[in-house]
Amino acid sequence: MGMVLYELAGREDDQLFSPHCWKVRMALAHKGLTAESRPWRFTEKDAIAFSGQGHVPVLVDGTETVSDSWRIAQYLEVRYPDTPSLFGGDAAVQLAAFVNAWADKTLLPLIARIILRDIHDCLAPVDQAYFRTSREKRFGESLEAVVADRMAHLAALRSALSPLRYVLRERAYLSGPEPAYADYCVFGMFMWARCSSPAELLEADDPVFHWRDRLLDAFGGLARYAPHVPAEGARQ
Amino acid sequence: MGMVLYELAGREDDQLFSPHCWKVRMALAHKGLTAESRPWRFTEKDAIAFSGQGHVPVLVDGTETVSDSWRIAQYLEVRYPDTPSLFGGDAAVQLAAFVNAWADKTLLPLIARIILRDIHDCLAPVDQAYFRTSREKRFGESLEAVVADRMAHLAALRSALSPLRYVLRERAYLSGPEPAYADYCVFGMFMWARCSSPAELLEADDPVFHWRDRLLDAFGGLARYAPHVPAEGARQ
């Protein structure tokens, strides 16, 4: 029996934009594994109640159910030891957890302040009210107010990316000459934006732009050819 | 012949506060290696001209001369393979480089805006004019102006530490149950502040505070018992 991956979808079933689900999509591709995609909306809590919690991604692999992208990555690494490693050893797992936290705790809040209103617009109608209410409660202001100073947050994001930019001077990926899970943790943030917003987060002369381009092309263009929102600028 | 480490010193020879030199001090202790400390001041470029560049740390190990803390760590790892590893494998080296870049590119500029004026005051008189001129040129304003909004930068630093804070919920060190070079890269930033400024960067209920405490105690209190500036608050 094949794997099933519950993923957050927008208006269309193939409009997949969750940063954490993209981490898992890339991890599965890295390992040469496939999972049937099961589109899920924010308001369909019942559909994943079997997982014991209310968030996606949820991976079902035979009798195993695993939620949370980080735990899914650990699960895949242990369960499929004969496929390419996502980490390259225990010491690297620990440091990849830091990179994942950097993506989630530093980059995600900055990108949210650029794209949050756009996410609302790409959601299925049934999800829009839930999204607006829950996010406005979390941020303490309207979606429109969250993204009001978009240019300042874009500048803050580009500044926050300086450590990634620095290490990319000398190599193709954060993880070294080849990509690994730490790259996918950060790349997921960019797929979140690409698939939900026309905002271009990066300038074309940024090493991070070229790193993102390489990951868009990875695994036969898995990410590049996924449905996305056309960019305001010249992004392909 | 023993190793020699050229380290930045303040007014006194044992007032060692360079963040990058602290990375190397901790790396040497991690490997159980010792080096004779050779105090050096900013204006003594001639004393390290033999290294082909003008910054410390510079490590001299027999006929080998290595500068730059990252390259010194790589050198020690390869040259002394029978001592405890600073990284735990090639994949972890790559990710440790990212953590090092995060310390240098994200944390260091924020801490500079808290302690830069204090550093000036702890320098040897011969270095003070050089420091003021070079730093004021770099920042485009006076030392006093750089640190004028200290409280805002303290808040920004504590916010920027959120990825580290997050991973420390579940383990003692950034690198896992035991510290390694990635920890020392970040810890060096805190030693920079401790040894040059009375500013307390962390609140006592912050997991990062306790992580720093553990590293202060590591290797027999190497860092804790190094000469430092008494803190404004209750820091020991």
Coordinates of C-alpha atoms in Angstrom, one line a residue:
Chain A
M1 CA 0.0 0.0 0.0
G2 CA 1.4 3.4 -1.0
M3 CA 1.9 6.4 1.2
V4 CA -0.7 9.1 1.5
L5 CA 0.3 12.7 2.3
Y6 CA -2.4 15.1 3.5
E7 CA -1.5 18.5 2.3
L8 CA -3.0 22.0 2.6
A9 CA -4.6 23.1 -0.6
G10 CA -6.1 26.3 -1.8
R11 CA -9.1 26.8 -4.1
E12 CA -7.9 24.1 -6.4
D13 CA -6.8 20.7 -5.2
D14 CA -3.4 21.0 -6.8
Q15 CA -2.7 24.5 -5.3
L16 CA -0.4 23.3 -2.6
F17 CA 1.3 26.1 -0.7
S18 CA 2.0 25.1 2.9
P19 CA 5.7 25.6 3.6
H20 CA 5.8 22.6 5.9
C21 CA 4.1 20.4 3.3
W22 CA 6.7 21.5 0.8
K23 CA 9.5 20.4 3.1
V24 CA 7.9 16.9 3.0
R25 CA 7.3 16.9 -0.7
M26 CA 11.0 17.7 -1.3
A27 CA 12.1 15.1 1.3
L28 CA 10.0 12.4 -0.4
A29 CA 11.5 13.3 -3.8
H30 CA 15.0 13.3 -2.3
K31 CA 14.5 9.8 -1.2
G32 CA 12.8 8.7 -4.4
L33 CA 9.6 7.9 -2.6
T34 CA 6.1 8.8 -3.7
A35 CA 3.0 9.5 -1.8
E36 CA -0.6 10.0 -3.0
S37 CA -1.5 13.7 -2.3
R38 CA -4.7 14.1 -0.4
P39 CA -5.7 17.8 -0.5
W40 CA -7.0 19.2 2.7
R41 CA -8.4 22.5 3.8
F42 CA -8.0 24.3 7.2
T43 CA -11.6 23.7 8.1
E44 CA -11.5 20.0 7.5
K45 CA -10.2 19.1 11.0
D46 CA -12.3 15.9 11.0
A47 CA -10.5 14.5 8.0
I48 CA -7.2 14.3 9.9
A49 CA -8.6 13.7 13.4
F50 CA -7.2 10.1 13.1
S51 CA -3.7 11.7 13.4
G52 CA -4.5 12.9 16.9
Q53 CA -3.9 16.6 16.0
G54 CA -5.2 19.2 13.6
H55 CA -2.4 20.2 11.3
V56 CA -0.9 19.1 8.1
P57 CA 1.3 17.6 6.8
V58 CA 0.1 14.2 7.9
L59 CA 1.9 11.2 6.3
V60 CA 0.2 7.8 6.4
D61 CA 2.5 4.9 5.6
G62 CA 0.7 1.6 5.9
T63 CA -0.2 1.3 9.6
E64 CA 2.0 4.3 10.6
T65 CA 0.6 7.8 10.9
V66 CA 3.1 10.7 11.3
S67 CA 2.3 14.4 11.6
D68 CA 4.7 17.4 11.8
S69 CA 7.1 17.9 9.0
W70 CA 10.2 17.5 11.2
R71 CA 9.0 14.2 12.6
I72 CA 8.0 13.0 9.1
A73 CA 11.5 13.7 7.9
Q74 CA 13.0 11.7 10.9
Y75 CA 10.5 8.9 10.2
L76 CA 11.5 8.7 6.5
E77 CA 15.2 8.7 7.4
V78 CA 14.8 5.8 9.8
R79 CA 12.2 3.8 7.9
Y80 CA 13.9 4.0 4.5
P81 CA 17.6 3.7 5.3
D82 CA 18.5 2.4 1.9
T83 CA 17.4 5.6 0.2
P84 CA 19.5 8.8 0.0
S85 CA 20.0 10.3 3.4
L86 CA 18.2 13.6 4.2
F87 CA 20.8 14.6 6.8
G88 CA 24.1 12.7 6.5
G89 CA 24.5 11.6 10.1
D90 CA 23.3 12.3 13.6
A91 CA 25.4 15.4 14.1
A92 CA 23.9 17.0 11.0
V93 CA 20.4 16.1 12.2
Q94 CA 20.9 18.3 15.2
L95 CA 22.1 21.3 13.1
A96 CA 19.4 20.8 10.5
A97 CA 16.9 21.2 13.4
F98 CA 18.5 24.6 14.0
V99 CA 18.2 25.5 10.3
N100 CA 14.5 24.4 10.4
A101 CA 14.0 26.6 13.4
W102 CA 15.6 29.5 11.7
A103 CA 13.2 29.0 8.7
D104 CA 10.2 28.7 11.0
K105 CA 11.0 31.4 13.6
T106 CA 12.9 34.0 11.6
L107 CA 11.9 33.7 8.0
L108 CA 8.3 32.6 8.2
P109 CA 7.1 35.6 10.4
L110 CA 8.9 38.0 8.0
I111 CA 7.4 36.4 4.9
A112 CA 4.0 36.3 6.5
R113 CA 4.0 40.1 6.7
I114 CA 4.5 40.1 3.0
I115 CA 2.1 37.5 1.7
L116 CA -0.6 36.9 4.4
R117 CA -3.3 38.9 2.6
D118 CA -2.5 37.0 -0.7
I119 CA -2.8 33.7 1.0
H120 CA -6.3 34.6 2.1
D121 CA -7.2 35.2 -1.6
C122 CA -6.0 31.9 -2.8
L123 CA -7.8 29.9 -0.2
A124 CA -11.0 27.9 -0.9
P125 CA -14.0 30.1 0.1
V126 CA -14.8 27.7 3.0
D127 CA -11.4 28.4 4.5
Q128 CA -11.3 32.2 4.1
A129 CA -13.3 33.2 7.1
Y130 CA -11.4 30.7 9.4
F131 CA -8.1 32.0 8.1
R132 CA -9.0 35.7 8.5
T133 CA -10.3 35.2 12.1
S134 CA -7.5 32.9 13.3
R135 CA -4.6 35.0 11.8
E136 CA -6.1 38.3 12.8
K137 CA -6.3 37.0 16.4
R138 CA -2.7 35.7 16.2
F139 CA -1.3 39.0 14.8
G140 CA -3.6 41.3 16.7
E141 CA -4.5 43.3 13.6
S142 CA -6.3 42.9 10.3
L143 CA -4.7 41.0 7.5
E144 CA -4.5 44.2 5.6
A145 CA -2.7 45.9 8.5
V146 CA -0.2 42.9 8.8
V147 CA 1.0 43.5 5.2
A148 CA 0.6 47.3 5.2
D149 CA 4.4 47.9 5.3
R150 CA 5.3 45.2 2.8
M151 CA 8.4 46.9 1.5
A152 CA 9.9 47.3 5.0
H153 CA 9.3 43.6 5.6
L154 CA 10.8 42.7 2.2
A155 CA 13.9 44.6 3.2
A156 CA 14.0 42.9 6.6
L157 CA 13.6 39.5 5.0
R158 CA 16.5 40.1 2.6
S159 CA 18.6 41.2 5.5
A160 CA 17.7 38.2 7.6
L161 CA 18.8 36.0 4.7
S162 CA 22.4 37.2 5.0
P163 CA 23.8 34.0 6.7
L164 CA 22.4 31.9 3.8
R165 CA 23.7 34.3 1.3
Y166 CA 27.1 34.1 2.9
V167 CA 27.5 30.3 2.8
L168 CA 26.1 30.2 -0.8
R169 CA 29.1 32.2 -2.0
E170 CA 31.2 29.1 -1.9
R171 CA 28.8 26.2 -2.6
A172 CA 25.6 25.4 -4.4
Y173 CA 23.5 24.5 -1.4
L174 CA 23.2 25.2 2.3
S175 CA 23.9 21.5 2.9
G176 CA 27.0 21.5 0.7
P177 CA 27.5 20.5 -3.0
E178 CA 24.2 18.6 -3.0
P179 CA 20.9 19.7 -1.4
A180 CA 19.5 17.9 1.8
Y181 CA 16.8 18.5 4.3
A182 CA 18.2 21.7 5.7
D183 CA 17.8 23.2 2.2
Y184 CA 14.2 22.0 1.9
C185 CA 13.4 23.6 5.3
V186 CA 14.3 27.0 3.9
F187 CA 13.1 26.3 0.4
G188 CA 9.6 25.5 1.7
M189 CA 9.3 29.1 2.9
F190 CA 9.9 30.3 -0.7
M191 CA 7.4 27.8 -2.1
W192 CA 4.9 29.1 0.4
A193 CA 5.2 32.5 -1.2
R194 CA 5.5 31.4 -4.8
C195 CA 2.3 29.3 -4.6
S196 CA 0.2 31.9 -2.8
S197 CA 1.4 35.4 -3.7
P198 CA 2.6 37.4 -6.7
A199 CA 5.3 39.0 -4.5
E200 CA 8.9 38.4 -5.6
L201 CA 10.9 38.0 -2.4
L202 CA 14.4 38.0 -4.0
E203 CA 16.4 40.2 -6.3
A204 CA 17.8 38.5 -9.4
D205 CA 21.4 39.1 -8.5
D206 CA 21.0 37.5 -5.0
P207 CA 22.9 34.2 -4.6
V208 CA 19.8 33.1 -2.7
F209 CA 17.8 33.7 -5.9
H210 CA 20.0 31.3 -7.8
W211 CA 20.0 28.7 -5.0
R212 CA 16.1 28.8 -5.1
D213 CA 16.3 28.4 -8.9
R214 CA 18.4 25.3 -8.5
L215 CA 15.9 23.8 -6.1
L216 CA 13.0 24.7 -8.3
D217 CA 14.7 22.6 -11.0
A218 CA 15.5 19.7 -8.7
F219 CA 13.7 16.3 -9.1
G220 CA 12.6 17.1 -12.7
G221 CA 11.3 20.5 -11.8
L222 CA 8.9 19.2 -9.1
A223 CA 8.6 22.6 -7.5
R224 CA 8.9 24.8 -10.7
Y225 CA 6.0 23.1 -12.4
A226 CA 3.7 23.0 -9.4
P227 CA 0.8 25.5 -9.8
H228 CA 1.8 28.9 -8.5
V229 CA 0.8 32.5 -8.6
P230 CA 2.3 34.5 -11.5
A231 CA 4.9 36.9 -10.2
E232 CA 4.5 40.7 -10.3
G233 CA 7.9 41.0 -11.9
A234 CA 9.6 38.8 -14.5
R235 CA 9.7 35.6 -12.4
Q236 CA 9.1 32.4 -14.4
Chain B
M1 CA 57.0 22.8 19.8
G2 CA 53.7 23.9 21.2
M3 CA 51.1 25.9 19.4
V4 CA 50.8 29.7 19.6
L5 CA 47.6 31.6 19.3
Y6 CA 47.6 35.3 18.5
E7 CA 44.6 36.8 20.2
L8 CA 43.1 40.3 20.5
A9 CA 43.7 41.8 23.9
G10 CA 42.4 44.9 25.6
R11 CA 44.3 47.1 28.1
E12 CA 45.5 44.0 30.0
D13 CA 47.2 41.0 28.2
D14 CA 44.6 38.6 29.6
Q15 CA 41.6 40.7 28.6
L16 CA 40.6 38.6 25.7
F17 CA 37.3 39.5 24.0
S18 CA 37.4 38.8 20.3
P19 CA 34.4 36.6 19.4
H20 CA 36.4 34.8 16.8
C21 CA 39.3 34.2 19.1
W22 CA 36.9 32.7 21.6
K23 CA 35.6 30.3 19.0
V24 CA 39.2 29.0 18.7
R25 CA 39.8 29.0 22.5
M26 CA 36.8 26.8 22.9
A27 CA 37.7 24.6 19.9
L28 CA 41.2 24.0 21.3
A29 CA 39.8 23.1 24.8
H30 CA 37.2 20.8 23.1
K31 CA 40.1 18.9 21.5
G32 CA 42.2 18.9 24.7
L33 CA 44.8 20.9 22.9
T34 CA 46.7 23.9 24.4
A35 CA 48.3 26.9 22.8
E36 CA 50.4 29.6 24.2
S37 CA 48.3 32.8 24.1
R38 CA 50.1 35.7 22.4
P39 CA 48.2 39.0 23.1
W40 CA 47.9 41.3 20.2
R41 CA 46.4 44.7 19.6
F42 CA 44.6 46.1 16.6
T43 CA 47.5 48.4 15.8
E44 CA 50.1 45.7 15.8
K45 CA 49.7 44.6 12.2
D46 CA 53.4 44.0 11.9
A47 CA 53.4 41.3 14.6
I48 CA 51.1 39.1 12.4
A49 CA 52.3 40.2 9.0
F50 CA 54.0 36.7 8.7
S51 CA 50.4 35.3 8.4
G52 CA 49.8 37.2 5.1
Q53 CA 46.9 39.1 6.5
G54 CA 46.0 41.5 9.3
H55 CA 43.4 39.9 11.6
V56 CA 43.5 37.5 14.5
P57 CA 43.1 34.7 15.5
V58 CA 46.3 33.4 14.0
L59 CA 47.4 29.9 15.0
V60 CA 50.9 28.9 14.6
D61 CA 51.4 25.1 14.9
G62 CA 55.0 24.2 14.2
T63 CA 55.6 25.2 10.6
E64 CA 51.9 25.8 9.9
T65 CA 50.3 29.2 10.1
V66 CA 46.6 29.4 9.9
S67 CA 44.4 32.5 10.2
D68 CA 40.6 32.9 10.3
S69 CA 38.7 31.1 13.0
W70 CA 36.7 28.9 10.6
R71 CA 39.9 27.8 8.8
I72 CA 41.6 27.2 12.1
A73 CA 38.7 24.9 13.2
Q74 CA 39.0 22.9 9.9
Y75 CA 42.7 22.7 10.3
L76 CA 42.5 21.4 13.9
E77 CA 39.8 18.8 12.8
V78 CA 42.0 17.4 10.1
R79 CA 45.4 17.8 11.8
Y80 CA 44.3 16.2 15.1
P81 CA 41.9 13.4 14.0
D82 CA 42.4 11.4 17.3
T83 CA 40.9 14.2 19.5
P84 CA 37.2 14.7 19.9
S85 CA 35.6 15.9 16.7
L86 CA 34.4 19.5 16.5
F87 CA 31.8 18.7 13.9
G88 CA 30.8 15.0 13.8
G89 CA 31.2 14.5 10.1
D90 CA 31.2 16.2 6.7
A91 CA 27.5 17.0 6.5
A92 CA 27.6 18.6 9.9
V93 CA 30.6 20.8 8.8
Q94 CA 28.5 22.3 6.1
L95 CA 25.6 23.1 8.5
A96 CA 28.0 24.4 11.2
A97 CA 29.3 26.9 8.5
F98 CA 25.7 28.2 8.3
V99 CA 25.5 28.5 12.1
N100 CA 28.8 30.4 12.1
A101 CA 27.5 32.7 9.4
W102 CA 24.3 33.2 11.5
A103 CA 26.5 34.2 14.4
D104 CA 28.6 36.5 12.3
K105 CA 26.0 38.1 10.0
T106 CA 22.9 38.2 12.3
L107 CA 24.0 38.2 15.9
L108 CA 27.3 40.1 15.7
P109 CA 25.9 43.3 14.1
L110 CA 23.1 43.4 16.7
I111 CA 25.5 42.9 19.6
A112 CA 27.8 45.5 18.1
R113 CA 25.0 48.1 18.4
I114 CA 24.9 47.3 22.2
I115 CA 28.5 47.1 23.2
L116 CA 30.6 49.0 20.6
R117 CA 31.2 52.0 22.8
D118 CA 32.1 49.7 25.7
I119 CA 34.7 47.9 23.6
H120 CA 36.4 51.2 22.9
D121 CA 36.8 51.8 26.7
C122 CA 38.4 48.4 27.4
L123 CA 41.0 48.8 24.6
A124 CA 44.6 49.6 25.2
P125 CA 45.1 53.4 24.7
V126 CA 47.2 52.7 21.6
D127 CA 44.2 51.0 20.0
Q128 CA 41.4 53.4 20.9
A129 CA 41.9 56.0 18.1
Y130 CA 42.3 53.3 15.5
F131 CA 39.1 51.5 16.7
R132 CA 37.1 54.7 16.8
T133 CA 38.1 55.8 13.3
S134 CA 37.7 52.4 11.7
R135 CA 34.3 51.6 13.3
E136 CA 32.9 55.0 12.8
K137 CA 33.8 54.7 9.1
R138 CA 32.2 51.3 8.9
F139 CA 28.9 52.3 10.7
G140 CA 28.8 55.8 9.2
E141 CA 28.2 57.4 12.5
S142 CA 29.9 58.0 15.9
L143 CA 30.4 55.1 18.4
E144 CA 28.0 56.9 20.7
A145 CA 25.3 57.1 17.9
V146 CA 25.8 53.4 17.1
V147 CA 24.7 52.4 20.6
A148 CA 22.3 55.2 21.2
D149 CA 19.2 53.0 20.9
R150 CA 20.7 50.1 23.0
M151 CA 17.3 48.9 24.3
A152 CA 15.9 48.5 20.9
H153 CA 18.9 46.5 19.7
L154 CA 18.7 44.4 22.9
A155 CA 15.1 43.5 22.0
A156 CA 16.1 42.8 18.4
L157 CA 18.9 40.5 19.5
R158 CA 16.6 38.6 21.9
S159 CA 14.1 38.2 19.0
A160 CA 16.8 37.1 16.6
L161 CA 17.8 34.4 19.1
S162 CA 14.5 32.6 18.7
P163 CA 15.7 29.7 16.5
L164 CA 18.4 28.9 19.1
R165 CA 15.9 29.3 21.9
Y166 CA 13.5 26.9 20.1
V167 CA 16.0 24.1 19.7
L168 CA 17.2 24.4 23.3
R169 CA 13.8 23.5 24.5
E170 CA 14.7 19.9 23.9
R171 CA 18.4 19.6 24.3
A172 CA 21.3 21.0 26.2
Y173 CA 23.3 22.4 23.2
L174 CA 22.8 23.6 19.7
S175 CA 24.8 20.6 18.5
G176 CA 22.8 18.1 20.6
P177 CA 23.4 16.5 24.0
E178 CA 27.1 17.7 23.9
P179 CA 28.5 20.9 22.7
A180 CA 30.5 21.2 19.4
Y181 CA 31.9 23.9 17.2
A182 CA 28.5 25.3 16.1
D183 CA 27.9 26.1 19.8
Y184 CA 31.2 27.8 20.1
C185 CA 30.5 30.0 17.1
V186 CA 27.5 31.4 18.8
F187 CA 29.0 31.4 22.3
G188 CA 31.9 33.4 21.0
M189 CA 29.5 36.3 20.5
F190 CA 28.4 36.2 24.1
M191 CA 32.0 36.1 25.3
W192 CA 32.7 39.1 23.2
A193 CA 30.1 41.0 25.2
R194 CA 31.0 39.5 28.6
C195 CA 34.6 40.4 28.3
S196 CA 34.1 44.0 27.0
S197 CA 30.8 45.3 28.3
P198 CA 28.7 45.4 31.5
A199 CA 25.6 44.9 29.3
E200 CA 23.6 41.8 30.1
L201 CA 22.3 40.4 26.8
L202 CA 20.0 37.8 28.2
E203 CA 17.2 37.5 30.7
A204 CA 17.6 34.9 33.4
D205 CA 14.5 32.9 32.4
D206 CA 15.8 32.5 28.8
P207 CA 16.9 29.0 27.8
V208 CA 19.7 30.7 25.9
F209 CA 20.9 32.1 29.3
H210 CA 21.1 28.6 30.7
W211 CA 22.9 27.3 27.5
R212 CA 25.4 30.1 27.9
D213 CA 25.8 29.2 31.6
R214 CA 26.6 25.6 30.7
L215 CA 29.3 26.7 28.2
L216 CA 30.7 29.1 30.7
D217 CA 31.3 26.1 33.0
A218 CA 32.7 23.9 30.2
F219 CA 36.3 22.8 30.3
G220 CA 36.7 23.6 34.0
G221 CA 35.2 27.1 33.6
L222 CA 37.6 28.2 31.0
A223 CA 35.2 31.0 29.9
R224 CA 33.7 31.8 33.3
Y225 CA 37.0 32.5 35.0
A226 CA 38.5 34.5 32.1
P227 CA 38.7 38.2 33.0
H228 CA 35.5 40.0 32.1
V229 CA 33.6 43.2 32.8
P230 CA 31.3 43.0 35.8
A231 CA 27.7 43.0 34.7
E232 CA 25.3 45.8 35.3
G233 CA 22.8 43.3 36.8
A234 CA 23.4 40.2 38.9
R235 CA 25.5 38.3 36.4
Q236 CA 28.3 36.4 38.0

